[in-house]
Amino acid sequence: MALTVKAIAESINIMGTRSGSAMKDRIKGPVEEMAKEETAAGGTYLDLNIGPARKDGTELMPWVVETVQDVVDTPLCLDSTNTDAMAAGFQVVKNKDAAIMNSISAQPERMEKLIPVAAEAGCNVIALLWGPDGMPRDSNERAAMSVDLMMALNDAGIPNEKILFDPIGTPITLGADQIASGLEFMMMLADIAPGSGSTVGLSNVSNGVAEHLRKYLDRTYLIMLMKYGISTAIVNSYDKELMAICNGERQDLVDLVHAMMDGNDPDPSTLAGSAIEHYKTYKALSGATIFSESWLEL
Ligand code: THG
C-alpha cells in the first residue's frame, strides 16, 4: 500500500499576493476562487492564515471562515497567533469536529487561552513545538515540549487522536543537523504520544533559498518525513508534483529516498529526471553534501 499524506493547503495567507490584499480589503472573490482551486487540487484542509492580525483579527478571521465556507465544504485549518481571533473564528466554523486549530504552542499563556477554546469546539489541534525560549534545539527538547502539550490537552479532554504535533521544519540554510533533529523527533513520536498525528510546514525547509529551487527541497523533505509516518503536511497545493507525492502516486521516488535513508544508495548514473533531482536533494538535506544553491548541478 502506498503511503499518503493529507494536504493542508497553505495559500490563503495574509502574506500572499492574491489573498493578502483581498483579505485586508475584504474582497471575497479572490479568496473564494483560491478556496475552490485548492480544493480541486486535492487539499484535504484549507489553511486560513491571517497572521498576527493585532488590530482586526476578531473580525477578519470570521470573515475569512464564512467567505470560504460559502463556496466549499473542505475542512478548515484556522491559522493565527491572535488567540482572540482564533476563538472568534471557531464561533462560526460549521464543521468544528473536522477543523484544525493552528496552532497551540508550548507557551503557557497560549496554552491557557486556547486549550479551553479547542476543547469546547471539539476540533483537531496542531501542537507546535515552540516553547517559552523559542525554537527547540534538539529532539530531546522537542520531546519534553510534546509531553507538556499532550498532558495539558489530554487533561482538557482532547485525546491524542485529535492532536497533530508539528516539530517545526527548519531552513536548510541553518544546516542539516537541525533538519535531522526534527526527523529524529518524528521517529520518537509514536512512543511519546500513541495515536497522535503530525504535520510540518514544508516550505520552512526552503526558506531563504532562490524561488525556482524551493520546490525540490519541499518535495524531498516531504518524502523524508513520510518515512516516519507524517500524517499531514502544510503544502503549496499548486505544486502538482508535491500533491502527487501526498496522494501516493510517486512510490518510486519514495522508495528511492527511503532506501537512501537506510544507507542503500543507488548508482546515480542509473537515475534520470525526477529521480536524480530527489537523489541530489536528499544528499543536500541529509548533510552528505554541503548545501549551496548549486546543489542540483553537482
Ligand atoms: N507550521 C504550522 N503552521 C504554519 C507554518 C508551520 N503556518 C504558516 C506557515 N508555516 C505555512 N504557510 C505558508 C503559506 C505560504 C507560504 C509559505 C508557508 C509561501 N507563500 C508564497 C511565498 O512566500 O513565496 C507567497 C505566494 C504568494 O505571493 O501568493 O511561501 O510551519 N503549524
mmCIF file of C-alpha atoms and ligand atoms in Angstrom:
data_model
loop_
_atom_site.group_PDB
_atom_site.id
_atom_site.type_symbol
_atom_site.label_atom_id
_atom_site.label_comp_id
_atom_site.label_asym_id
_atom_site.label_seq_id
_atom_site.Cartn_x
_atom_site.Cartn_y
_atom_site.Cartn_z
ATOM 1 C CA MET A 1 0.000 0.000 0.000
ATOM 2 C CA ALA A 2 1.311 3.406 -0.981
ATOM 3 C CA LEU A 3 1.992 5.937 1.757
ATOM 4 C CA THR A 4 -0.239 9.009 1.647
ATOM 5 C CA VAL A 5 -0.233 12.368 3.435
ATOM 6 C CA LYS A 6 -3.232 14.647 3.960
ATOM 7 C CA ALA A 7 -2.516 18.049 2.423
ATOM 8 C CA ILE A 8 -3.233 21.257 4.342
ATOM 9 C CA ALA A 9 -3.294 23.825 1.508
ATOM 10 C CA GLU A 10 -1.424 26.947 2.618
ATOM 11 C CA SER A 11 -2.095 29.610 0.013
ATOM 12 C CA ILE A 12 -4.932 31.616 1.612
ATOM 13 C CA ASN A 13 -2.468 33.713 3.520
ATOM 14 C CA ILE A 14 -2.243 37.356 4.603
ATOM 15 C CA MET A 15 1.300 37.492 3.089
ATOM 16 C CA GLY A 16 0.183 36.127 -0.280
ATOM 17 C CA THR A 17 -0.038 38.482 -3.255
ATOM 18 C CA ARG A 18 -3.535 37.369 -4.332
ATOM 19 C CA SER A 19 -5.108 36.529 -0.984
ATOM 20 C CA GLY A 20 -3.360 39.122 1.199
ATOM 21 C CA SER A 21 -4.819 42.264 -0.311
ATOM 22 C CA ALA A 22 -8.206 40.582 -0.773
ATOM 23 C CA MET A 23 -8.317 39.756 2.931
ATOM 24 C CA LYS A 24 -7.190 43.225 4.001
ATOM 25 C CA ASP A 25 -9.805 44.916 1.773
ATOM 26 C CA ARG A 26 -12.499 42.251 2.445
ATOM 27 C CA ILE A 27 -12.893 41.393 -1.241
ATOM 28 C CA LYS A 28 -14.446 37.925 -1.355
ATOM 29 C CA GLY A 29 -13.710 36.962 -4.990
ATOM 30 C CA PRO A 30 -10.007 36.024 -4.819
ATOM 31 C CA VAL A 31 -10.472 34.165 -1.505
ATOM 32 C CA GLU A 32 -13.441 32.222 -2.919
ATOM 33 C CA GLU A 33 -11.503 31.344 -6.084
ATOM 34 C CA MET A 34 -8.461 30.150 -4.157
ATOM 35 C CA ALA A 35 -10.634 28.030 -1.847
ATOM 36 C CA LYS A 36 -12.119 26.317 -4.909
ATOM 37 C CA GLU A 37 -8.715 25.920 -6.594
ATOM 38 C CA GLU A 38 -7.032 24.462 -3.515
ATOM 39 C CA THR A 39 -9.951 22.064 -3.021
ATOM 40 C CA ALA A 40 -9.818 20.978 -6.675
ATOM 41 C CA ALA A 41 -6.045 20.477 -6.342
ATOM 42 C CA GLY A 42 -6.658 17.928 -3.580
ATOM 43 C CA GLY A 43 -6.299 19.936 -0.379
ATOM 44 C CA THR A 44 -7.797 17.873 2.456
ATOM 45 C CA TYR A 45 -7.823 21.019 4.612
ATOM 46 C CA LEU A 46 -7.592 24.715 3.780
ATOM 47 C CA ASP A 47 -5.258 26.760 5.989
ATOM 48 C CA LEU A 48 -6.643 30.258 6.578
ATOM 49 C CA ASN A 49 -3.647 32.266 7.739
ATOM 50 C CA ILE A 50 -4.379 35.815 8.897
ATOM 51 C CA GLY A 51 -1.005 36.231 10.640
ATOM 52 C CA PRO A 52 -0.847 38.188 13.923
ATOM 53 C CA ALA A 53 -3.845 40.416 12.927
ATOM 54 C CA ARG A 54 -3.405 42.593 16.005
ATOM 55 C CA LYS A 55 -5.947 45.254 15.056
ATOM 56 C CA ASP A 56 -8.893 43.464 13.478
ATOM 57 C CA GLY A 57 -8.288 39.721 13.921
ATOM 58 C CA THR A 58 -11.575 39.051 15.727
ATOM 59 C CA GLU A 59 -13.418 40.462 12.744
ATOM 60 C CA LEU A 60 -11.100 39.219 9.965
ATOM 61 C CA MET A 61 -10.958 35.531 10.939
ATOM 62 C CA PRO A 62 -14.763 35.047 10.976
ATOM 63 C CA TRP A 63 -14.939 36.928 7.655
ATOM 64 C CA VAL A 64 -12.421 34.566 6.017
ATOM 65 C CA VAL A 65 -14.064 31.464 7.521
ATOM 66 C CA GLU A 66 -17.523 32.464 6.282
ATOM 67 C CA THR A 67 -16.247 33.529 2.859
ATOM 68 C CA VAL A 68 -14.620 30.127 2.323
ATOM 69 C CA GLN A 69 -17.489 28.110 3.832
ATOM 70 C CA ASP A 70 -19.914 29.761 1.415
ATOM 71 C CA VAL A 71 -18.158 28.099 -1.552
ATOM 72 C CA VAL A 72 -16.577 24.821 -0.344
ATOM 73 C CA ASP A 73 -17.173 22.164 2.334
ATOM 74 C CA THR A 74 -13.455 21.414 2.729
ATOM 75 C CA PRO A 75 -12.451 21.259 6.421
ATOM 76 C CA LEU A 76 -10.671 24.402 7.617
ATOM 77 C CA CYS A 77 -7.405 24.979 9.460
ATOM 78 C CA LEU A 78 -7.515 28.325 11.280
ATOM 79 C CA ASP A 79 -4.030 29.832 11.458
ATOM 80 C CA SER A 80 -3.262 32.859 13.621
ATOM 81 C CA THR A 81 -1.121 33.858 16.562
ATOM 82 C CA ASN A 82 -4.015 36.057 17.765
ATOM 83 C CA THR A 83 -5.837 33.931 20.340
ATOM 84 C CA ASP A 84 -8.968 36.123 20.314
ATOM 85 C CA ALA A 85 -9.154 35.869 16.514
ATOM 86 C CA MET A 86 -8.867 32.081 16.818
ATOM 87 C CA ALA A 87 -11.757 31.950 19.305
ATOM 88 C CA ALA A 88 -13.887 34.264 17.147
ATOM 89 C CA GLY A 89 -13.159 32.163 14.058
ATOM 90 C CA PHE A 90 -14.230 28.916 15.709
ATOM 91 C CA GLN A 91 -17.551 30.518 16.678
ATOM 92 C CA VAL A 92 -18.558 30.454 13.008
ATOM 93 C CA VAL A 93 -16.852 27.241 11.785
ATOM 94 C CA LYS A 94 -19.611 24.851 10.618
ATOM 95 C CA ASN A 95 -17.791 21.516 10.826
ATOM 96 C CA LYS A 96 -15.847 22.015 14.070
ATOM 97 C CA ASP A 97 -15.128 18.294 14.580
ATOM 98 C CA ALA A 98 -13.213 18.121 11.261
ATOM 99 C CA ALA A 99 -11.497 21.514 11.611
ATOM 100 C CA ILE A 100 -7.958 22.204 12.876
ATOM 101 C CA MET A 101 -6.721 24.887 15.272
ATOM 102 C CA ASN A 102 -3.292 26.047 14.027
ATOM 103 C CA SER A 103 -1.767 26.244 16.498
ATOM 104 C CA ILE A 104 -1.198 25.868 20.228
ATOM 105 C CA SER A 105 2.462 26.243 21.141
ATOM 106 C CA ALA A 106 4.157 25.173 24.378
ATOM 107 C CA GLN A 107 3.971 28.723 25.737
ATOM 108 C CA PRO A 108 1.929 28.851 28.988
ATOM 109 C CA GLU A 109 -0.202 31.863 28.024
ATOM 110 C CA ARG A 110 -1.172 30.366 24.655
ATOM 111 C CA MET A 111 -1.984 27.018 26.236
ATOM 112 C CA GLU A 112 -4.151 28.701 28.898
ATOM 113 C CA LYS A 113 -6.115 30.722 26.377
ATOM 114 C CA LEU A 114 -6.527 28.242 23.536
ATOM 115 C CA ILE A 115 -6.911 24.800 25.119
ATOM 116 C CA PRO A 116 -10.390 25.640 26.508
ATOM 117 C CA VAL A 117 -11.425 27.012 23.086
ATOM 118 C CA ALA A 118 -10.275 23.795 21.354
ATOM 119 C CA ALA A 119 -11.920 21.575 23.972
ATOM 120 C CA GLU A 120 -15.213 23.452 23.584
ATOM 121 C CA ALA A 121 -15.061 23.290 19.770
ATOM 122 C CA GLY A 122 -14.087 19.599 19.696
ATOM 123 C CA CYS A 123 -11.665 20.388 16.867
ATOM 124 C CA ASN A 124 -8.248 18.951 15.989
ATOM 125 C CA VAL A 125 -5.236 20.853 17.332
ATOM 126 C CA ILE A 126 -1.762 21.429 15.935
ATOM 127 C CA ALA A 127 0.631 21.246 18.891
ATOM 128 C CA LEU A 128 3.506 23.450 17.765
ATOM 129 C CA LEU A 129 6.813 22.600 19.402
ATOM 130 C CA TRP A 130 7.793 26.193 20.077
ATOM 131 C CA GLY A 131 8.442 26.934 23.728
ATOM 132 C CA PRO A 132 8.907 29.908 26.062
ATOM 133 C CA ASP A 133 12.526 30.138 24.863
ATOM 134 C CA GLY A 134 11.581 29.796 21.195
ATOM 135 C CA MET A 135 12.769 27.126 18.823
ATOM 136 C CA PRO A 136 13.716 23.743 20.337
ATOM 137 C CA ARG A 137 17.424 22.975 19.915
ATOM 138 C CA ASP A 138 17.239 19.203 19.595
ATOM 139 C CA SER A 139 14.943 16.188 19.617
ATOM 140 C CA ASN A 140 15.003 15.962 23.435
ATOM 141 C CA GLU A 141 13.678 19.499 23.803
ATOM 142 C CA ARG A 142 11.004 18.652 21.250
ATOM 143 C CA ALA A 143 10.116 15.512 23.217
ATOM 144 C CA ALA A 144 9.835 17.449 26.511
ATOM 145 C CA MET A 145 7.577 20.073 24.915
ATOM 146 C CA SER A 146 5.401 17.454 23.266
ATOM 147 C CA VAL A 147 4.828 15.726 26.621
ATOM 148 C CA ASP A 148 3.837 19.069 28.250
ATOM 149 C CA LEU A 149 1.394 19.810 25.431
ATOM 150 C CA MET A 150 -0.031 16.295 25.329
ATOM 151 C CA MET A 151 -0.668 16.236 29.089
ATOM 152 C CA ALA A 152 -2.345 19.637 29.104
ATOM 153 C CA LEU A 153 -4.500 18.752 26.078
ATOM 154 C CA ASN A 154 -5.440 15.312 27.455
ATOM 155 C CA ASP A 155 -6.353 16.911 30.822
ATOM 156 C CA ALA A 156 -8.795 19.145 28.954
ATOM 157 C CA GLY A 157 -10.407 16.084 27.349
ATOM 158 C CA ILE A 158 -8.625 16.343 23.979
ATOM 159 C CA PRO A 159 -7.375 12.838 23.042
ATOM 160 C CA ASN A 160 -4.150 12.110 21.135
ATOM 161 C CA GLU A 161 -6.239 11.245 18.062
ATOM 162 C CA LYS A 162 -7.135 14.968 17.845
ATOM 163 C CA ILE A 163 -3.527 16.209 18.170
ATOM 164 C CA LEU A 164 -1.127 16.892 15.281
ATOM 165 C CA PHE A 165 2.414 17.543 16.515
ATOM 166 C CA ASP A 166 4.493 19.998 14.482
ATOM 167 C CA PRO A 167 8.235 19.599 15.193
ATOM 168 C CA ILE A 168 8.817 22.799 13.122
ATOM 169 C CA GLY A 169 10.760 22.370 9.931
ATOM 170 C CA THR A 170 13.964 24.408 9.913
ATOM 171 C CA PRO A 171 15.559 26.060 6.875
ATOM 172 C CA ILE A 172 18.344 24.117 5.169
ATOM 173 C CA THR A 173 20.345 27.341 5.418
ATOM 174 C CA LEU A 174 20.572 26.676 9.204
ATOM 175 C CA GLY A 175 22.204 23.337 8.497
ATOM 176 C CA ALA A 176 21.314 19.683 8.037
ATOM 177 C CA ASP A 177 21.725 18.932 11.777
ATOM 178 C CA GLN A 178 18.570 20.875 12.638
ATOM 179 C CA ILE A 179 16.618 19.009 9.970
ATOM 180 C CA ALA A 180 17.908 15.714 11.342
ATOM 181 C CA SER A 181 16.735 16.551 14.870
ATOM 182 C CA GLY A 182 13.197 17.255 13.626
ATOM 183 C CA LEU A 183 13.211 13.871 11.872
ATOM 184 C CA GLU A 184 14.587 12.187 14.990
ATOM 185 C CA PHE A 185 11.659 13.569 16.972
ATOM 186 C CA MET A 186 9.242 12.231 14.327
ATOM 187 C CA MET A 187 10.755 8.794 14.921
ATOM 188 C CA MET A 188 10.072 9.096 18.686
ATOM 189 C CA LEU A 189 6.519 10.459 18.369
ATOM 190 C CA ALA A 190 4.604 7.162 18.186
ATOM 191 C CA ASP A 191 6.109 6.175 21.561
ATOM 192 C CA ILE A 192 5.594 9.601 23.176
ATOM 193 C CA ALA A 193 2.007 10.165 22.039
ATOM 194 C CA PRO A 194 0.439 6.949 20.708
ATOM 195 C CA GLY A 195 -2.450 7.602 18.323
ATOM 196 C CA SER A 196 -1.462 11.189 17.559
ATOM 197 C CA GLY A 197 -0.816 12.653 14.116
ATOM 198 C CA SER A 198 1.782 15.095 12.842
ATOM 199 C CA THR A 199 2.300 17.974 10.462
ATOM 200 C CA VAL A 200 5.115 20.142 9.090
ATOM 201 C CA GLY A 201 5.110 23.384 7.118
ATOM 202 C CA LEU A 202 7.243 22.023 4.280
ATOM 203 C CA SER A 203 8.274 25.393 2.854
ATOM 204 C CA ASN A 204 10.127 26.264 6.067
ATOM 205 C CA VAL A 205 12.906 23.974 4.830
ATOM 206 C CA SER A 206 13.453 26.097 1.713
ATOM 207 C CA ASN A 207 13.035 29.482 3.383
ATOM 208 C CA GLY A 208 15.683 31.886 2.080
ATOM 209 C CA VAL A 209 16.521 29.752 -0.971
ATOM 210 C CA ALA A 210 16.076 31.086 -4.530
ATOM 211 C CA GLU A 211 12.410 30.792 -5.526
ATOM 212 C CA HIS A 212 12.879 28.452 -8.522
ATOM 213 C CA LEU A 213 14.748 25.911 -6.381
ATOM 214 C CA ARG A 214 12.411 25.779 -3.360
ATOM 215 C CA LYS A 215 10.037 23.131 -4.702
ATOM 216 C CA TYR A 216 12.780 20.498 -4.964
ATOM 217 C CA LEU A 217 13.655 20.876 -1.289
ATOM 218 C CA ASP A 218 9.995 20.844 -0.188
ATOM 219 C CA ARG A 219 9.213 17.653 -2.173
ATOM 220 C CA THR A 220 12.192 15.605 -0.996
ATOM 221 C CA TYR A 221 11.729 16.806 2.582
ATOM 222 C CA LEU A 222 8.131 15.535 2.497
ATOM 223 C CA ILE A 223 9.339 12.109 1.369
ATOM 224 C CA MET A 224 11.872 12.066 4.229
ATOM 225 C CA LEU A 225 9.096 12.852 6.729
ATOM 226 C CA MET A 226 6.932 10.098 5.219
ATOM 227 C CA LYS A 227 9.490 7.532 6.385
ATOM 228 C CA TYR A 228 8.430 8.346 9.940
ATOM 229 C CA GLY A 229 4.723 8.336 9.167
ATOM 230 C CA ILE A 230 3.900 12.041 8.884
ATOM 231 C CA SER A 231 0.084 12.207 8.656
ATOM 232 C CA THR A 232 -0.459 15.719 7.255
ATOM 233 C CA ALA A 233 1.688 18.468 5.730
ATOM 234 C CA ILE A 234 1.193 22.178 5.107
ATOM 235 C CA VAL A 235 1.758 22.454 1.365
ATOM 236 C CA ASN A 236 1.573 24.614 -1.718
ATOM 237 C CA SER A 237 -1.295 22.756 -3.396
ATOM 238 C CA TYR A 238 -0.463 24.449 -6.716
ATOM 239 C CA ASP A 239 2.646 22.194 -6.946
ATOM 240 C CA LYS A 240 1.266 19.167 -8.805
ATOM 241 C CA GLU A 241 4.356 17.022 -8.160
ATOM 242 C CA LEU A 242 4.110 17.664 -4.434
ATOM 243 C CA MET A 243 0.405 16.771 -4.462
ATOM 244 C CA ALA A 244 1.187 13.558 -6.377
ATOM 245 C CA ILE A 245 3.632 12.615 -3.606
ATOM 246 C CA CYS A 246 0.914 13.339 -0.985
ATOM 247 C CA ASN A 247 -1.517 11.139 -2.908
ATOM 248 C CA GLY A 248 0.810 8.133 -3.014
ATOM 249 C CA GLU A 249 1.396 8.446 -6.770
ATOM 250 C CA ARG A 250 5.229 8.654 -6.690
ATOM 251 C CA GLN A 251 6.058 5.461 -4.849
ATOM 252 C CA ASP A 252 9.190 5.012 -6.993
ATOM 253 C CA LEU A 253 10.612 8.281 -5.643
ATOM 254 C CA VAL A 254 9.517 7.433 -2.106
ATOM 255 C CA ASP A 255 11.273 4.054 -2.377
ATOM 256 C CA LEU A 256 14.430 5.738 -3.717
ATOM 257 C CA VAL A 257 14.716 8.306 -0.906
ATOM 258 C CA HIS A 258 13.753 5.825 1.818
ATOM 259 C CA ALA A 259 16.404 3.379 0.584
ATOM 260 C CA MET A 260 18.981 6.182 0.796
ATOM 261 C CA MET A 261 17.825 6.929 4.354
ATOM 262 C CA ASP A 262 18.567 3.249 5.128
ATOM 263 C CA GLY A 263 22.056 3.655 3.672
ATOM 264 C CA ASN A 264 21.285 1.993 0.338
ATOM 265 C CA ASP A 265 22.405 4.492 -2.292
ATOM 266 C CA PRO A 266 21.629 3.767 -5.930
ATOM 267 C CA ASP A 267 24.266 4.281 -8.603
ATOM 268 C CA PRO A 268 23.407 7.848 -9.697
ATOM 269 C CA SER A 269 24.423 7.094 -13.290
ATOM 270 C CA THR A 270 21.336 4.830 -13.499
ATOM 271 C CA LEU A 271 18.989 7.681 -12.492
ATOM 272 C CA ALA A 272 17.285 10.320 -14.635
ATOM 273 C CA GLY A 273 14.642 13.053 -14.402
ATOM 274 C CA SER A 274 12.933 13.465 -11.053
ATOM 275 C CA ALA A 275 14.870 10.515 -9.584
ATOM 276 C CA ILE A 276 18.177 12.341 -9.953
ATOM 277 C CA GLU A 277 16.614 15.544 -8.551
ATOM 278 C CA HIS A 278 15.495 13.691 -5.426
ATOM 279 C CA TYR A 279 18.842 11.887 -5.185
ATOM 280 C CA LYS A 280 20.800 15.159 -5.192
ATOM 281 C CA THR A 281 18.343 16.975 -2.974
ATOM 282 C CA TYR A 282 18.425 14.179 -0.392
ATOM 283 C CA LYS A 283 22.229 14.434 -0.346
ATOM 284 C CA ALA A 284 21.900 18.142 0.493
ATOM 285 C CA LEU A 285 19.099 17.759 3.076
ATOM 286 C CA SER A 286 20.886 14.906 4.862
ATOM 287 C CA GLY A 287 24.149 16.866 5.052
ATOM 288 C CA ALA A 288 26.082 14.425 2.857
ATOM 289 C CA THR A 289 26.847 17.344 0.540
ATOM 290 C CA ILE A 290 27.265 20.888 1.827
ATOM 291 C CA PHE A 291 24.221 22.937 0.888
ATOM 292 C CA SER A 292 24.608 25.678 -1.707
ATOM 293 C CA GLU A 293 22.226 26.909 -4.351
ATOM 294 C CA SER A 294 24.050 24.860 -6.979
ATOM 295 C CA TRP A 295 23.254 21.522 -5.307
ATOM 296 C CA LEU A 296 21.196 20.318 -8.281
ATOM 297 C CA GLU A 297 24.071 20.960 -10.677
ATOM 298 C CA LEU A 298 26.663 18.961 -8.730
HETATM 299 N N1 THG B 1 3.614 25.181 10.905
HETATM 300 C C1 THG B 1 2.320 25.446 11.197
HETATM 301 N N2 THG B 1 1.648 26.446 10.601
HETATM 302 C C2 THG B 1 2.280 27.260 9.709
HETATM 303 C C3 THG B 1 3.614 27.021 9.369
HETATM 304 C C4 THG B 1 4.291 25.954 10.003
HETATM 305 N N3 THG B 1 1.604 28.285 9.113
HETATM 306 C C5 THG B 1 2.300 29.266 8.331
HETATM 307 C C6 THG B 1 3.416 28.629 7.537
HETATM 308 N N4 THG B 1 4.237 27.822 8.416
HETATM 309 C C7 THG B 1 2.837 27.781 6.435
HETATM 310 N N5 THG B 1 2.118 28.574 5.465
HETATM 311 C C8 THG B 1 2.738 29.171 4.358
HETATM 312 C C9 THG B 1 1.972 29.933 3.492
HETATM 313 C C10 THG B 1 2.545 30.478 2.346
HETATM 314 C C11 THG B 1 3.883 30.287 2.096
HETATM 315 C C12 THG B 1 4.638 29.556 2.970
HETATM 316 C C13 THG B 1 4.068 28.982 4.102
HETATM 317 C C14 THG B 1 4.545 30.859 0.899
HETATM 318 N N6 THG B 1 3.939 31.731 0.144
HETATM 319 C C15 THG B 1 4.494 32.323 -1.039
HETATM 320 C C16 THG B 1 5.923 32.785 -0.909
HETATM 321 O O1 THG B 1 6.280 33.391 0.123
HETATM 322 O O2 THG B 1 6.664 32.609 -1.866
HETATM 323 C C17 THG B 1 3.690 33.528 -1.373
HETATM 324 C C18 THG B 1 2.857 33.247 -2.539
HETATM 325 C C19 THG B 1 2.089 34.465 -2.932
HETATM 326 O O3 THG B 1 2.677 35.535 -3.110
HETATM 327 O O4 THG B 1 0.870 34.313 -3.059
HETATM 328 O O5 THG B 1 5.662 30.505 0.615
HETATM 329 O O6 THG B 1 5.472 25.679 9.778
HETATM 330 N N7 THG B 1 1.698 24.652 12.085
#
